[in-house]
Backbone as numpy.savetxt, mean C-alpha at the origin, in Angstrom:
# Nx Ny Nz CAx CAy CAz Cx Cy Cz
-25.05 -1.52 14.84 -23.70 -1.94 14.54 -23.75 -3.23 13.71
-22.62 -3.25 12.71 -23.21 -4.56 11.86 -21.79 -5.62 12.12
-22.09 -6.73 12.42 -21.00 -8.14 12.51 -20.91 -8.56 11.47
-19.82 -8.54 11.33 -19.51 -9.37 10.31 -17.90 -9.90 9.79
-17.49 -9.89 8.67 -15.85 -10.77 8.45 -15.43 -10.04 7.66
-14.40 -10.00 6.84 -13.62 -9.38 5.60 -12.77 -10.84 5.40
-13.07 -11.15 4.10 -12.03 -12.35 3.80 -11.48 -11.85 2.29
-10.01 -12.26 2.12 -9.55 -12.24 0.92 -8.26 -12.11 1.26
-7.14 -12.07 0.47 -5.75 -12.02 0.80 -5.40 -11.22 0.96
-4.63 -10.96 2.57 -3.75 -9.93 2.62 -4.53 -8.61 3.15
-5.87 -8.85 3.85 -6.47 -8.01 3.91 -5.73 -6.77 4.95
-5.86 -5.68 5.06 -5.52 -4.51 5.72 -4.51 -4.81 5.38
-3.65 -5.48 5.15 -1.75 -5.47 4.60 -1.72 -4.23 3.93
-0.50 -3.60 3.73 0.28 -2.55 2.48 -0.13 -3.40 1.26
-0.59 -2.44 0.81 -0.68 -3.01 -1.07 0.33 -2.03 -1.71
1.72 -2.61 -1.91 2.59 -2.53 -2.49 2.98 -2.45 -4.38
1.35 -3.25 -4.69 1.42 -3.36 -6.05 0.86 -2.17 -6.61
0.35 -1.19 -5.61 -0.12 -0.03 -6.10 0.95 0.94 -6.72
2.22 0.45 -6.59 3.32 1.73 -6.97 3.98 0.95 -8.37
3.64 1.37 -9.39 4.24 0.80 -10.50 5.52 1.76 -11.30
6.91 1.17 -11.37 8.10 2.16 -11.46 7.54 1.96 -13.31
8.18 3.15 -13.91 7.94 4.37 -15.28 6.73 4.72 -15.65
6.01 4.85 -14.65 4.95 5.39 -14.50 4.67 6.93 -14.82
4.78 7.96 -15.78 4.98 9.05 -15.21 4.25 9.49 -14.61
4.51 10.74 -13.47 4.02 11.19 -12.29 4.69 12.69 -12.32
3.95 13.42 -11.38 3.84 14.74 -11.38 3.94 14.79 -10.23
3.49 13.50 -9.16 3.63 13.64 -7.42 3.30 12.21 -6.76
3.64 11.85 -5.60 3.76 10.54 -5.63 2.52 9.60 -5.98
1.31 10.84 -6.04 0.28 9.71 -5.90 -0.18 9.16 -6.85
0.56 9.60 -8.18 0.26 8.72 -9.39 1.42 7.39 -9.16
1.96 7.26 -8.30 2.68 6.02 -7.90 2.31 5.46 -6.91
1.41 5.27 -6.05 0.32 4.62 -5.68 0.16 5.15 -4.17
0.87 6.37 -4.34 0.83 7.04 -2.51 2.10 7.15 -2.35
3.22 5.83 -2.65 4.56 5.49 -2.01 5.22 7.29 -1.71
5.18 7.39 -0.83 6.31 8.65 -0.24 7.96 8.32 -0.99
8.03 9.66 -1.49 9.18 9.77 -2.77 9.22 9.13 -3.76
8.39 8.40 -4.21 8.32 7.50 -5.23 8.57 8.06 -6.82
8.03 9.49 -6.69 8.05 10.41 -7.74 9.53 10.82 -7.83
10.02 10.33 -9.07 11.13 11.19 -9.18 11.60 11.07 -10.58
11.92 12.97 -10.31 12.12 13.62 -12.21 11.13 12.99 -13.21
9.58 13.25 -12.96 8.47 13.14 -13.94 8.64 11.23 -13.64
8.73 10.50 -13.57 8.50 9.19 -13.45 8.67 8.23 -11.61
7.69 7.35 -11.87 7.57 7.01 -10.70 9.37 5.85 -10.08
9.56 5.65 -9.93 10.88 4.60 -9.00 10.29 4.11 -7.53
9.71 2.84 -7.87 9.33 2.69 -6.57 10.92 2.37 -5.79
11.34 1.11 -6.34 12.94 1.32 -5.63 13.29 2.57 -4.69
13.19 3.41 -5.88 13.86 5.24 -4.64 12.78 4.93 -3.21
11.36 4.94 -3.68 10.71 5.47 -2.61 10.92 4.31 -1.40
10.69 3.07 -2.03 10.66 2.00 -0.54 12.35 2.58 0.13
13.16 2.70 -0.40 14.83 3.27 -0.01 14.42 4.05 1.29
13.65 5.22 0.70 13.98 6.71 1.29 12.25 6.26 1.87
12.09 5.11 2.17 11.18 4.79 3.36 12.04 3.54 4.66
13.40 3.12 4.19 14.09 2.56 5.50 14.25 1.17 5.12
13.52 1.01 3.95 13.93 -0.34 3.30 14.49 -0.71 2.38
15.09 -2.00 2.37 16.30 -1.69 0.85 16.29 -1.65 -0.65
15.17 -2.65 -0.73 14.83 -2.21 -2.28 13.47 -2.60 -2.38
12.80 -2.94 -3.38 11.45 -3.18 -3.79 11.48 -4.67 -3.65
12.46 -5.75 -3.61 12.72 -7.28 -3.36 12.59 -7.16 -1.79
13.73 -6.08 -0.91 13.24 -6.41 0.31 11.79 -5.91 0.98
11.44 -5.19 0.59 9.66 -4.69 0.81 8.96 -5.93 0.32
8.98 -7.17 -0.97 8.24 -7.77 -0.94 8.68 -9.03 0.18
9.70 -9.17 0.38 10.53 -10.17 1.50 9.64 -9.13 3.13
9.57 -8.64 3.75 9.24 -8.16 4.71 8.07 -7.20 5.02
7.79 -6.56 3.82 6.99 -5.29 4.33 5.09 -5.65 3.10
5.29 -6.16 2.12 4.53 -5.86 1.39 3.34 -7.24 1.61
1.74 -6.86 1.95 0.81 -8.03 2.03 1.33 -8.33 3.34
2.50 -7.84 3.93 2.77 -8.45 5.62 2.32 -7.51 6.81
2.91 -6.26 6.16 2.48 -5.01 7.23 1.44 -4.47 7.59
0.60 -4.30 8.80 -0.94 -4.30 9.29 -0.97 -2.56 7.99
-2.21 -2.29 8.40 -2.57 -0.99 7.39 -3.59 -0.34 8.03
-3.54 0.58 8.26 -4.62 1.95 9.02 -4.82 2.95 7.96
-6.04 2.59 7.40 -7.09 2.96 5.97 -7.20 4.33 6.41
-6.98 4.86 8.15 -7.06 6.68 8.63 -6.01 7.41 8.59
-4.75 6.66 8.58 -3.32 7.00 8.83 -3.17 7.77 7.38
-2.44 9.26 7.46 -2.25 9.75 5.93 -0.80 9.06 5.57
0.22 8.67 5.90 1.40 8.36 5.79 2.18 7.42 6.54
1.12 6.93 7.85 2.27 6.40 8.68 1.83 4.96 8.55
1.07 4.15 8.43 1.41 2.62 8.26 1.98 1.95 6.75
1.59 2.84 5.66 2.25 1.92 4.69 3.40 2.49 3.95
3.47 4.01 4.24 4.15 5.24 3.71 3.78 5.70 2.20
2.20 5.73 1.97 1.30 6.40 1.46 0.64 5.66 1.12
1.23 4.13 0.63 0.40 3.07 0.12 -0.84 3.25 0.55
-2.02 2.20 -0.38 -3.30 1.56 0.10 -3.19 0.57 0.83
-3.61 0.30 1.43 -4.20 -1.13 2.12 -5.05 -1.94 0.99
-4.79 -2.90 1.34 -5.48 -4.10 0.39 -6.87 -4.48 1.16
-7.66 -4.48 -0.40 -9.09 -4.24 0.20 -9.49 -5.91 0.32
-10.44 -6.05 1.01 -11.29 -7.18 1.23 -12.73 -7.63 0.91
-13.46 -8.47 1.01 -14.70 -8.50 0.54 -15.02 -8.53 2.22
-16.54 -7.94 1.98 -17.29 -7.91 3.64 -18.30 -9.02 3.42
-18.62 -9.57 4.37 -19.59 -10.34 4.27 -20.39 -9.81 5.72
-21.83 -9.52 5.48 -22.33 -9.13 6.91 -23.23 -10.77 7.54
-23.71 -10.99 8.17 -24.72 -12.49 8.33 -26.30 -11.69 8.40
-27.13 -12.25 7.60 -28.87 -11.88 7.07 -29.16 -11.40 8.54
-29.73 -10.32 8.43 -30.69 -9.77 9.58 -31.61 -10.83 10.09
-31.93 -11.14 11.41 -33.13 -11.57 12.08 -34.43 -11.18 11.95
């Protein structure tokens, strides 16, 4: 088993910057996962954070975005398709 840290910002948070709106898209995941994000050939993150319970893409960065924990196993349920924001590992030198 290896010990060690993950440091960097925001680590396991929703990475929110993954959904970029006029993006075109064919399905949400050319908009960075966001569930509904795809809509009529271009991405809207706006629609998708909406038709995920939040009010716009200002209130996701006010509450949800770099704040919300993230489960890298979950297909849909901690960020609502998002990535998690990655980290650097650091392990400590073998004995």
């Amino acid at each position: 088993m290896f010990l060690g840290m993950c440091i960097g910002w925001a680590v396991r948070k929703c990475n929110c910057a993954a959904c970029v709106s006029f993006v075109r898209c064919n399905d949400d995941e050319a908009c960075g996962g966001l569930k509904d994000a795809c809509q009529d050939g271009y991405c809207d993150c706006d629609i998708g954070f909406r038709s995920n319970g939040l009010r716009s893409r200002r209130h996701a960065l006010k509450v949800f975005c770099n704040i919300e924990d993230c489960d890298p196993r979950s297909d849909l349920g901690s960020c609502y398709g998002l990535p998690c924001n990655p980290g650097i590992c650091i392990c400590p030198p073998e004995k």
